[in-house]
CSV table of C-alpha atoms in Angstrom, one decimal:
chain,number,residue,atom,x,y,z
L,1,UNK,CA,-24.1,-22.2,5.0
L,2,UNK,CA,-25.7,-18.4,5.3
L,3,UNK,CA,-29.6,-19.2,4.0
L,4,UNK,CA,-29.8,-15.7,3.2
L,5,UNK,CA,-28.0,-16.1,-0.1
L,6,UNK,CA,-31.7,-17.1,-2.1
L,7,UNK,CA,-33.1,-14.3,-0.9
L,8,UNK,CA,-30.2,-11.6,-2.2
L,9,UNK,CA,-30.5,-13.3,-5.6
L,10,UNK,CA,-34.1,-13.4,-5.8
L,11,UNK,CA,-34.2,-9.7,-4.6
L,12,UNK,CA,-31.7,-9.2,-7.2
L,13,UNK,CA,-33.3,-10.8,-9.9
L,14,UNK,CA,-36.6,-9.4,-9.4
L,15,UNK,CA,-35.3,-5.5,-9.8
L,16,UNK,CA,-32.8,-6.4,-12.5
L,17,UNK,CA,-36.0,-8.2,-14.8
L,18,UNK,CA,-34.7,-10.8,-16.9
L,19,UNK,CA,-31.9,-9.9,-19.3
L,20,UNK,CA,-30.2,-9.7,-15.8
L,21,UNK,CA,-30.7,-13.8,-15.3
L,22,UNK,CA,-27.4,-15.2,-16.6
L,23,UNK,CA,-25.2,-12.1,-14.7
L,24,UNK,CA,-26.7,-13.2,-11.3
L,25,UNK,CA,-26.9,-16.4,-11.8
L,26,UNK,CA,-23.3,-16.7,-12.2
L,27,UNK,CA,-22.5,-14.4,-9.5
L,28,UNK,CA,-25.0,-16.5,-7.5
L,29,UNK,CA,-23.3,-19.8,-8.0
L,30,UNK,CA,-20.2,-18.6,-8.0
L,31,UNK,CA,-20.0,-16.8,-4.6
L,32,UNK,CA,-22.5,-20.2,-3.5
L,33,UNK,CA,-19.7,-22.2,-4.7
L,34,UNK,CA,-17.2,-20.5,-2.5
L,35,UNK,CA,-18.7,-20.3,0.6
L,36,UNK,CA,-19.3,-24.3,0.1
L,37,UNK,CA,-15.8,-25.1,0.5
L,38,UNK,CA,-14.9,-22.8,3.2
L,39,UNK,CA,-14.1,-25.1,6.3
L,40,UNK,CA,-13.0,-23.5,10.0
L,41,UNK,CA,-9.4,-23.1,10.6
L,42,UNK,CA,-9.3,-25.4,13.0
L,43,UNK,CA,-10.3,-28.0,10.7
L,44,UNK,CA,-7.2,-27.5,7.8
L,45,UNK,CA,-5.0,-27.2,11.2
L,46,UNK,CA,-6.1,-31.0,12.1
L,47,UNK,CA,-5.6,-32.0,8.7
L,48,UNK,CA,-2.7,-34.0,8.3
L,49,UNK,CA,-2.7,-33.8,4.4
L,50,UNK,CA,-1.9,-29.9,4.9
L,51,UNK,CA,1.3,-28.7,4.4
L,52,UNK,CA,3.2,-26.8,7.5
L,53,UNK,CA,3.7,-23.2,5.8
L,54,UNK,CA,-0.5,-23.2,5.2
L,55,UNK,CA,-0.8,-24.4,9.1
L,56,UNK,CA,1.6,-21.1,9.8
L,57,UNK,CA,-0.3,-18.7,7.7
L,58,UNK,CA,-3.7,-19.6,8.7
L,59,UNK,CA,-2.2,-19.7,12.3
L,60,UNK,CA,-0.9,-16.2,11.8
L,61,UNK,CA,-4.5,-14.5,10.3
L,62,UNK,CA,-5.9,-15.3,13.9
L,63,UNK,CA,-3.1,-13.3,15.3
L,64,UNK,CA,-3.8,-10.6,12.3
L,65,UNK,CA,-7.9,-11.0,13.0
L,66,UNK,CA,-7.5,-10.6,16.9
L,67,UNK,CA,-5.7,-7.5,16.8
L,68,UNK,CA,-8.3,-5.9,13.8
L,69,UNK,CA,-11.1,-6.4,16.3
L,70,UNK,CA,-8.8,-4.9,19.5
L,71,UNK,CA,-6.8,-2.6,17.7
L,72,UNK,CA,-8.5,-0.8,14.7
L,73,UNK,CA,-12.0,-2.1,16.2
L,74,UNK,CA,-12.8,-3.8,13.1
L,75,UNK,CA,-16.2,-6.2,12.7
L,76,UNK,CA,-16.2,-8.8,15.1
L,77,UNK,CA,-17.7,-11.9,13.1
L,78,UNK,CA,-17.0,-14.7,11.4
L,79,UNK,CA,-15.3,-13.3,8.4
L,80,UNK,CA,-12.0,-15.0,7.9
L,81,UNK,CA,-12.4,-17.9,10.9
L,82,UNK,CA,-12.7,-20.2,7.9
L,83,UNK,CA,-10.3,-21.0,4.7
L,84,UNK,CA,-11.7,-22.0,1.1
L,85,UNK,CA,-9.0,-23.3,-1.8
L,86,UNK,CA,-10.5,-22.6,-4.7
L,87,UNK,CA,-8.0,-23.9,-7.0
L,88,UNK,CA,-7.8,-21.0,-9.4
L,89,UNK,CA,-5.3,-18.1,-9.2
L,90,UNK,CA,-7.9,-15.5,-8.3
L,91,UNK,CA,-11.4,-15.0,-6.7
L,92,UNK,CA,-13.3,-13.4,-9.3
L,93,UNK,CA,-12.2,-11.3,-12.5
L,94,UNK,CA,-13.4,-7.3,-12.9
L,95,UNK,CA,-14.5,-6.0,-16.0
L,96,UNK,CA,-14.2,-2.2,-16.7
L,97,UNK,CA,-14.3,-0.2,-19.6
L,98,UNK,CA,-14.4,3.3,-20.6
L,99,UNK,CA,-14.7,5.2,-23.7
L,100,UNK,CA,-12.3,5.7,-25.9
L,101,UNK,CA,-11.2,9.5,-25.3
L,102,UNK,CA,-12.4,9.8,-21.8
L,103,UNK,CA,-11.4,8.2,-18.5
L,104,UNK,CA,-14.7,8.2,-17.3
L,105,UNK,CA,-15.5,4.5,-16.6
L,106,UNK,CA,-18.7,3.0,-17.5
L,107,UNK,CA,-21.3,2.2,-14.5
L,108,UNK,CA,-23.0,-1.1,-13.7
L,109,UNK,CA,-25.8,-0.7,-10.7
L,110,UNK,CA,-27.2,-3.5,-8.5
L,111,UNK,CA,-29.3,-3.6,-5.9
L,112,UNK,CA,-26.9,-4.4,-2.6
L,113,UNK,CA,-23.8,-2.8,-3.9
L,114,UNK,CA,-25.3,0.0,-5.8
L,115,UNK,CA,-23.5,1.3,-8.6
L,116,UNK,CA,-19.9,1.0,-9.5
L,117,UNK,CA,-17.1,1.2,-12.1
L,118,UNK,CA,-16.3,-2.5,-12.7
L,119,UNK,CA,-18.5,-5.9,-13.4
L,120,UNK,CA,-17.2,-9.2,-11.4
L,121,UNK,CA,-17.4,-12.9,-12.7
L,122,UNK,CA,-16.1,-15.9,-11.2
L,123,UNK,CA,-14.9,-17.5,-14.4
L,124,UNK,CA,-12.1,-15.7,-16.8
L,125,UNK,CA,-14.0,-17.2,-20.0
L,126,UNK,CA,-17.0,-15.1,-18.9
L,127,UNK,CA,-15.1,-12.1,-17.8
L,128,UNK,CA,-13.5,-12.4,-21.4
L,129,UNK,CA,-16.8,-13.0,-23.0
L,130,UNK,CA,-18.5,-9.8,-21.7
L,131,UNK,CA,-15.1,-8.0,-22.4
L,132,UNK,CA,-15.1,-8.8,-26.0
L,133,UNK,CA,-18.8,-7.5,-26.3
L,134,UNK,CA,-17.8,-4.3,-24.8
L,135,UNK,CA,-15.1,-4.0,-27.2
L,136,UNK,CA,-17.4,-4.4,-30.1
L,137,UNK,CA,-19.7,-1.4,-28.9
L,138,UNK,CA,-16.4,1.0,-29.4
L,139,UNK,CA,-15.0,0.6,-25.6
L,140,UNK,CA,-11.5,1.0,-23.8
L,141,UNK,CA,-11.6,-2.7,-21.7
L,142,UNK,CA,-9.4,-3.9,-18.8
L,143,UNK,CA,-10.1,-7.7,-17.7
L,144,UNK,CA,-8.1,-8.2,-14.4
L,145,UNK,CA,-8.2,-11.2,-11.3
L,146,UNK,CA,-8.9,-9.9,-8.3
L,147,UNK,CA,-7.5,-12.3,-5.0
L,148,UNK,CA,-10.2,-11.2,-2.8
L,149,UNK,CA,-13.7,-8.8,-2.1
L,150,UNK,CA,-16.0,-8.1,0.2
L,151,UNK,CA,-19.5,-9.3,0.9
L,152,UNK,CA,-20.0,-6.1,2.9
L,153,UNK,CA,-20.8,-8.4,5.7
L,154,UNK,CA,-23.8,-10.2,4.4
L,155,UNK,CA,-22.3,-13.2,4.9
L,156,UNK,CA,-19.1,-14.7,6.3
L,157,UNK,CA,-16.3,-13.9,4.1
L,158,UNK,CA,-13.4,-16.8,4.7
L,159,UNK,CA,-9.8,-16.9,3.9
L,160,UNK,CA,-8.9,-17.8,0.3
L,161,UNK,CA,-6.3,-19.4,-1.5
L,162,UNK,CA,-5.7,-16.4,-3.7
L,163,UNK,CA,-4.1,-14.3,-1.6
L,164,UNK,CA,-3.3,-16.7,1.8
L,165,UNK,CA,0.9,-17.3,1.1
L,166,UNK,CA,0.9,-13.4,1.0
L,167,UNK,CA,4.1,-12.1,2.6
L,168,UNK,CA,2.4,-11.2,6.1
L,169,UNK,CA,2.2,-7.6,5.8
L,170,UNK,CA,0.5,-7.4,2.8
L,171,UNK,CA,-1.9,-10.3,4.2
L,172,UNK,CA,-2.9,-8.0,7.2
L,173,UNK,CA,-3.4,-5.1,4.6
L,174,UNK,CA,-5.8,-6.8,2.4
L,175,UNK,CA,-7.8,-8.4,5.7
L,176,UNK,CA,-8.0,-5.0,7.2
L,177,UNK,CA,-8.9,-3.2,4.0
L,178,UNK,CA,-11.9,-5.8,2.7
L,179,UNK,CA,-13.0,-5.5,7.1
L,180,UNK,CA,-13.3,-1.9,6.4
L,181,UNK,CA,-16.0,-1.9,4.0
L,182,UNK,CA,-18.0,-4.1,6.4
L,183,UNK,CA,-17.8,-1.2,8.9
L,184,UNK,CA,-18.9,1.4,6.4
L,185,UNK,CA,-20.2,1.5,2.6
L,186,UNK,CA,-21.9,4.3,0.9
L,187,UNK,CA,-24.2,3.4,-1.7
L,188,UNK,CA,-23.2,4.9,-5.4
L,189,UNK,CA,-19.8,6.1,-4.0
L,190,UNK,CA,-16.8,3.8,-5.4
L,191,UNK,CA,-14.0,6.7,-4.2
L,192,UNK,CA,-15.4,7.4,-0.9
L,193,UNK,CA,-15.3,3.5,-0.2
L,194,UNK,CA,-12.2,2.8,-1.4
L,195,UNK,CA,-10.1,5.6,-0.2
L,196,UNK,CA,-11.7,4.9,3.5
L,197,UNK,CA,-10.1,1.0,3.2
L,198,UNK,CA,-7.2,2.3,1.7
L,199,UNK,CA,-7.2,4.1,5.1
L,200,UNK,CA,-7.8,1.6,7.2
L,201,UNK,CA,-5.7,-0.7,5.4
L,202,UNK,CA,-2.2,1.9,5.9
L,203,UNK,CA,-3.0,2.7,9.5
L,204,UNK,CA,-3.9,-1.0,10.5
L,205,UNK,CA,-0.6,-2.1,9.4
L,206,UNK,CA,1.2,0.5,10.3
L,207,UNK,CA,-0.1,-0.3,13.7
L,208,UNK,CA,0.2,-4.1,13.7
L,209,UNK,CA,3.3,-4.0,12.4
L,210,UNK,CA,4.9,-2.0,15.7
L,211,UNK,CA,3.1,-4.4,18.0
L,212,UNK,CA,3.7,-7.8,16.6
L,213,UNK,CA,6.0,-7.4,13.4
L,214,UNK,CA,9.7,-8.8,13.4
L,215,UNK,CA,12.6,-6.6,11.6
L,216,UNK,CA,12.1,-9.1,8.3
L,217,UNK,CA,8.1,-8.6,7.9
L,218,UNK,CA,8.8,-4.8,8.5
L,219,UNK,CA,11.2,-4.8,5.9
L,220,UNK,CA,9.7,-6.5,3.4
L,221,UNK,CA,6.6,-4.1,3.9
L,222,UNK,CA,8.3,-1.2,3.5
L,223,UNK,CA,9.7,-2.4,0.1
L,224,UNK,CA,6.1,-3.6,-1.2
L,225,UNK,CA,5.1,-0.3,0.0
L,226,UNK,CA,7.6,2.0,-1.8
L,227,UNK,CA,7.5,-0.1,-4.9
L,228,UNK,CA,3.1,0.6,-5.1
L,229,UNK,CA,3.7,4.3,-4.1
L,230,UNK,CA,6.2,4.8,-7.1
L,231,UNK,CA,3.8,2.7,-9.3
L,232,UNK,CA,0.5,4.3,-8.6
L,233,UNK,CA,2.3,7.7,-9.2
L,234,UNK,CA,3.5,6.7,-12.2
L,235,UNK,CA,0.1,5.7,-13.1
L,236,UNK,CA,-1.1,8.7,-11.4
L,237,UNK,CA,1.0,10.8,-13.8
L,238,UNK,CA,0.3,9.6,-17.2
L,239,UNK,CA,-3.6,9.7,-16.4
L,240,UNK,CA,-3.2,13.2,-16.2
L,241,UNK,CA,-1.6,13.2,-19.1
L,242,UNK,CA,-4.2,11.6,-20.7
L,243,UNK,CA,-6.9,13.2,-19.5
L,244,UNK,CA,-5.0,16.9,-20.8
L,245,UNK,CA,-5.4,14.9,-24.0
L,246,UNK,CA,-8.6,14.3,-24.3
L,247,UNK,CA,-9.9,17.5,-22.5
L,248,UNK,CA,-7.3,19.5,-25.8
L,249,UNK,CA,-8.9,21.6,-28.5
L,250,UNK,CA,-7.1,19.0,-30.9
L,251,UNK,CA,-9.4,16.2,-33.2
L,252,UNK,CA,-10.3,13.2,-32.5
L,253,UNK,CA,-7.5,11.5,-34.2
L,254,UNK,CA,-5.0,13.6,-32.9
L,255,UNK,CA,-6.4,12.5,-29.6
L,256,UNK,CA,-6.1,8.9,-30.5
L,257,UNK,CA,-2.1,9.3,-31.8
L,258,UNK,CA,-1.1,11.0,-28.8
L,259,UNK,CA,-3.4,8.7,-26.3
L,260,UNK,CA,-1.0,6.0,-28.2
L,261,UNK,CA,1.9,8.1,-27.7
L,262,UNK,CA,1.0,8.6,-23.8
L,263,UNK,CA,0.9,4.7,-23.5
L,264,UNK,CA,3.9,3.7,-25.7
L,265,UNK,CA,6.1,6.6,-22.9
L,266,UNK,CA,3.8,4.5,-20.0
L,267,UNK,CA,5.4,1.5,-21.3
L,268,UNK,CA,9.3,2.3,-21.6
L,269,UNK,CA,9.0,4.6,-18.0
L,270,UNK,CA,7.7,1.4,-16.1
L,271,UNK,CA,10.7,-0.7,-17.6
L,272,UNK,CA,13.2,1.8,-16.2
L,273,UNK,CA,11.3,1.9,-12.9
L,274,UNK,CA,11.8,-2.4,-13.5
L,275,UNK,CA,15.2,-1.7,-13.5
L,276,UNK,CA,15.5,0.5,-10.6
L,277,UNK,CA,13.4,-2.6,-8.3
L,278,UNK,CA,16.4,-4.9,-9.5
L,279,UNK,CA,14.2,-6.5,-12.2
L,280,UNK,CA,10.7,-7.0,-9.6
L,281,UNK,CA,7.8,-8.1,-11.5
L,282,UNK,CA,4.9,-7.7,-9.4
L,283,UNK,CA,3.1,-5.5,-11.8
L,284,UNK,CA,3.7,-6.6,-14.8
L,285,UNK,CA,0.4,-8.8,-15.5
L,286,UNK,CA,-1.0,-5.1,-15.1
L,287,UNK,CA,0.3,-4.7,-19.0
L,288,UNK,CA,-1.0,-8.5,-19.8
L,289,UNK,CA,-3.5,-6.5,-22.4
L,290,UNK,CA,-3.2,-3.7,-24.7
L,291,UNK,CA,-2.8,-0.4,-22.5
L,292,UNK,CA,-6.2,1.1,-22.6
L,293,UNK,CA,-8.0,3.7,-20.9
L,294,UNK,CA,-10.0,1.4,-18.5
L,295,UNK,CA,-6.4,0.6,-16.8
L,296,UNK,CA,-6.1,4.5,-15.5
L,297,UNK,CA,-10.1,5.1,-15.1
L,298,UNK,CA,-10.1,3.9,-11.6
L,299,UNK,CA,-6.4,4.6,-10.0
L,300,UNK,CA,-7.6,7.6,-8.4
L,301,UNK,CA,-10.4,5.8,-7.1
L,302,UNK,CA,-8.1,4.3,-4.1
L,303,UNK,CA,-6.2,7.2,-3.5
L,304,UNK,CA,-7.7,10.9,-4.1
L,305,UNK,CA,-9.8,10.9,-0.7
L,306,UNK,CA,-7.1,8.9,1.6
L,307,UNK,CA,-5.4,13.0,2.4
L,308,UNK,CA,-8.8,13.9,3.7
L,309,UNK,CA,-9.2,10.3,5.6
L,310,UNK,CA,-5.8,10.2,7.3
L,311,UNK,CA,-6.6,13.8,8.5
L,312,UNK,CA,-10.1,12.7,10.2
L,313,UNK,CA,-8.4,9.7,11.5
L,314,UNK,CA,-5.7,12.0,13.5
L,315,UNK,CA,-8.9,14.0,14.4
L,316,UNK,CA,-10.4,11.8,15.8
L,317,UNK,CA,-7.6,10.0,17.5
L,318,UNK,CA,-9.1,6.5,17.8
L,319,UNK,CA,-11.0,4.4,15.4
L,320,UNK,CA,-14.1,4.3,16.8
L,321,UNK,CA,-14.2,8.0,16.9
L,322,UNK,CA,-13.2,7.9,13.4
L,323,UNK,CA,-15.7,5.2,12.1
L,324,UNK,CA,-18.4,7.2,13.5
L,325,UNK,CA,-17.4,10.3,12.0
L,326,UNK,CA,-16.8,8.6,8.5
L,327,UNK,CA,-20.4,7.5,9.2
L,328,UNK,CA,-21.7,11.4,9.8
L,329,UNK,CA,-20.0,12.4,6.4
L,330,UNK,CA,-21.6,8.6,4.6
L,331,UNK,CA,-25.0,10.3,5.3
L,332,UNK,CA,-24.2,13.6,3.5
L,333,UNK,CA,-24.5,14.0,-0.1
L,334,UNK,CA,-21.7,12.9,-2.4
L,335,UNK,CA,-20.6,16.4,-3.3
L,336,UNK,CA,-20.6,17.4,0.3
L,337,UNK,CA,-18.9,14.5,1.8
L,338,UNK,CA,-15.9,14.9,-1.1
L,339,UNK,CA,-15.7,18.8,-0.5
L,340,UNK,CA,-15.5,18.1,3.2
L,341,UNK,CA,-12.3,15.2,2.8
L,342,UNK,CA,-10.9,17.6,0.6
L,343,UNK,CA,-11.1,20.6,3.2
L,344,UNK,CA,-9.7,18.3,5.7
L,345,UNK,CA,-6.7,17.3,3.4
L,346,UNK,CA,-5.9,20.9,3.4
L,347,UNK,CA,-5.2,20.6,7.5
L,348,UNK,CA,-2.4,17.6,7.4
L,349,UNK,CA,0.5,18.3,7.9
L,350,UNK,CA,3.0,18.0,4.8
């Protein structure tokens, strides 16, 4: 068990003051909770109580971790050598809200992680709780499970249930993306971070996938990958369209019919793009809740920077080259660092 886990809370704790308590205390126990029934690989392999497809997939993440530390020179540590069932269908739940005629989301800051657009709890009553009182104060809310996250290397992230009977590529994808912000995180800068393990995540795989992928994994990929392409630019699209709304000369209730409008089209286009996958529901518990602004605030978040990424990446030619070059443009200013991935979009080719 990682003993430095008191001393993040307390540090927390201190600099939050008390109205602060319950949040971390949660987080606390939660992520105290998980770590607790983590047990090595090689242990669940032993187990003669576990059935043979978990014994292939947790066989197949060593394959998946080897090649992040050789191939994409990834972190070398102990995150995922060890698997934890947590018995629930996701790892924690993200709140994020944003006001009613913007898509600017709302900001929570703490002291490892700095400040960010969402607000995790490990229980779906609390996430709902908190939801419900951000409601009440006039806000756009989006409660959504999240399989897996990143400790940013303070301490060992395992395996998890949540996300372990992935088809392989997209297991590889999430383990490479959630290494990637153990490699580098910039305080205050949700895009930067996420865009760079978006990176990492599409190169990795593309990678591992021509070493050690068969015709059926490669396959499969490419589906899940055309389906999310198509999906985050439909998304993509109707946030502009929302955000032409609400930047209009037109009132405020105007702006609330059409914003109702914009989601009500949302709505029907995503059933024809249903219908075009042959039916494939993998994003439908994305309209579980009433469409709200808080489901478009942070799309760009993954994406906008990835241009200016992959063009560093072919700069640089390997990843250690590139990981020290995304550090250089980490220590810059936020504006700086954006108007530089922006310039360097400009130079890949189309």
């Amino acid at each position: 068990m990682n003993t430095r886990l008191p001393t993040v809370v307390l540090l927390a704790v201190l600099v939050a003051g008390c109205a602060q308590l319950a949040y971390y205390g949660q987080a606390a126990n939660g992520e105290f909770t998980l770590l607790d029934r983590a047990r090595p690989i090689d242990d669940w392999l032993t187990d003669p109580g576990i059935d043979a497809g978990l014994k292939a997939k947790l066989q197949r993440t060593r394959q998946m971790r080897r090649f992040a530390v050789s191939e994409l020179s990834l972190p070398d540590n102990r995150s995922y050598t060890e698997y934890a069932d947590l018995k629930r269908p996701f790892a924690l739940w993200n709140v994020v809200a944003a006001p009613a005629l913007s898509l600017e989301p709302k900001q929570w800051c703490f002291p490892v992680a700095g400040c960010v657009s969402y607000r995790g709890y490990f229980s779906q009553d609390a996430a709902r709780k908190f939801a419900a009182s951000l409601r009440q104060q006039g806000y756009d809310v989006q409660v959504s499970g999240v399989p897996a996250y990143s400790t940013l290397g303070w301490f060992s992230d395992p395996l998890l249930s949540t996300f372990i009977r992935y088809p392989d590529g997209e297991l590889a994808r999430l383990m490479f993306h959630e290494l990637a912000h153990q490699t580098v995180y910039v305080k205050d800068d949700t895009q930067f971070n996420e865009s760079f393990a978006t990176t990492v995540e599409q190169a990795g795989v593309e990678r591992w996938l021509q070493a050690v992928g068969n015709q059926k994994t490669r396959d499969a990929y490419v589906q899940f990958e055309g389906r999310k392409e198509e999906f985050v630019a439909l998304l993509l699209q109707y946030r502009q369209r929302l955000a032409s709304n609400y930047a209009s000369d037109l009132g405020d209730t105007q702006k609330l019919q059409q914003k109702a409008a914009i989601f009500l089209a949302l709505q029907a286009d995503y059933q024809v793009l249903k219908a075009k996958w042959g039916g494939y529901t993998g994003y439908d518990r994305w309209f579980a809740e009433p469409l709200s602004n808080a489901h478009l605030a942070l799309v760009a978040t993954y994406y906008e920077l990835v241009p200016g990424f992959k063009a560093l990446l072919a700069q640089q030619q390997t990843f250690q080259k590139f990981y020290a070059a995304v550090a250089r443009l980490a220590a810059l200013s936020k504006d700086e660092r954006h108007r530089q991935l922006e310039e360097l979009a400009k130079t890949r080719p189309t």
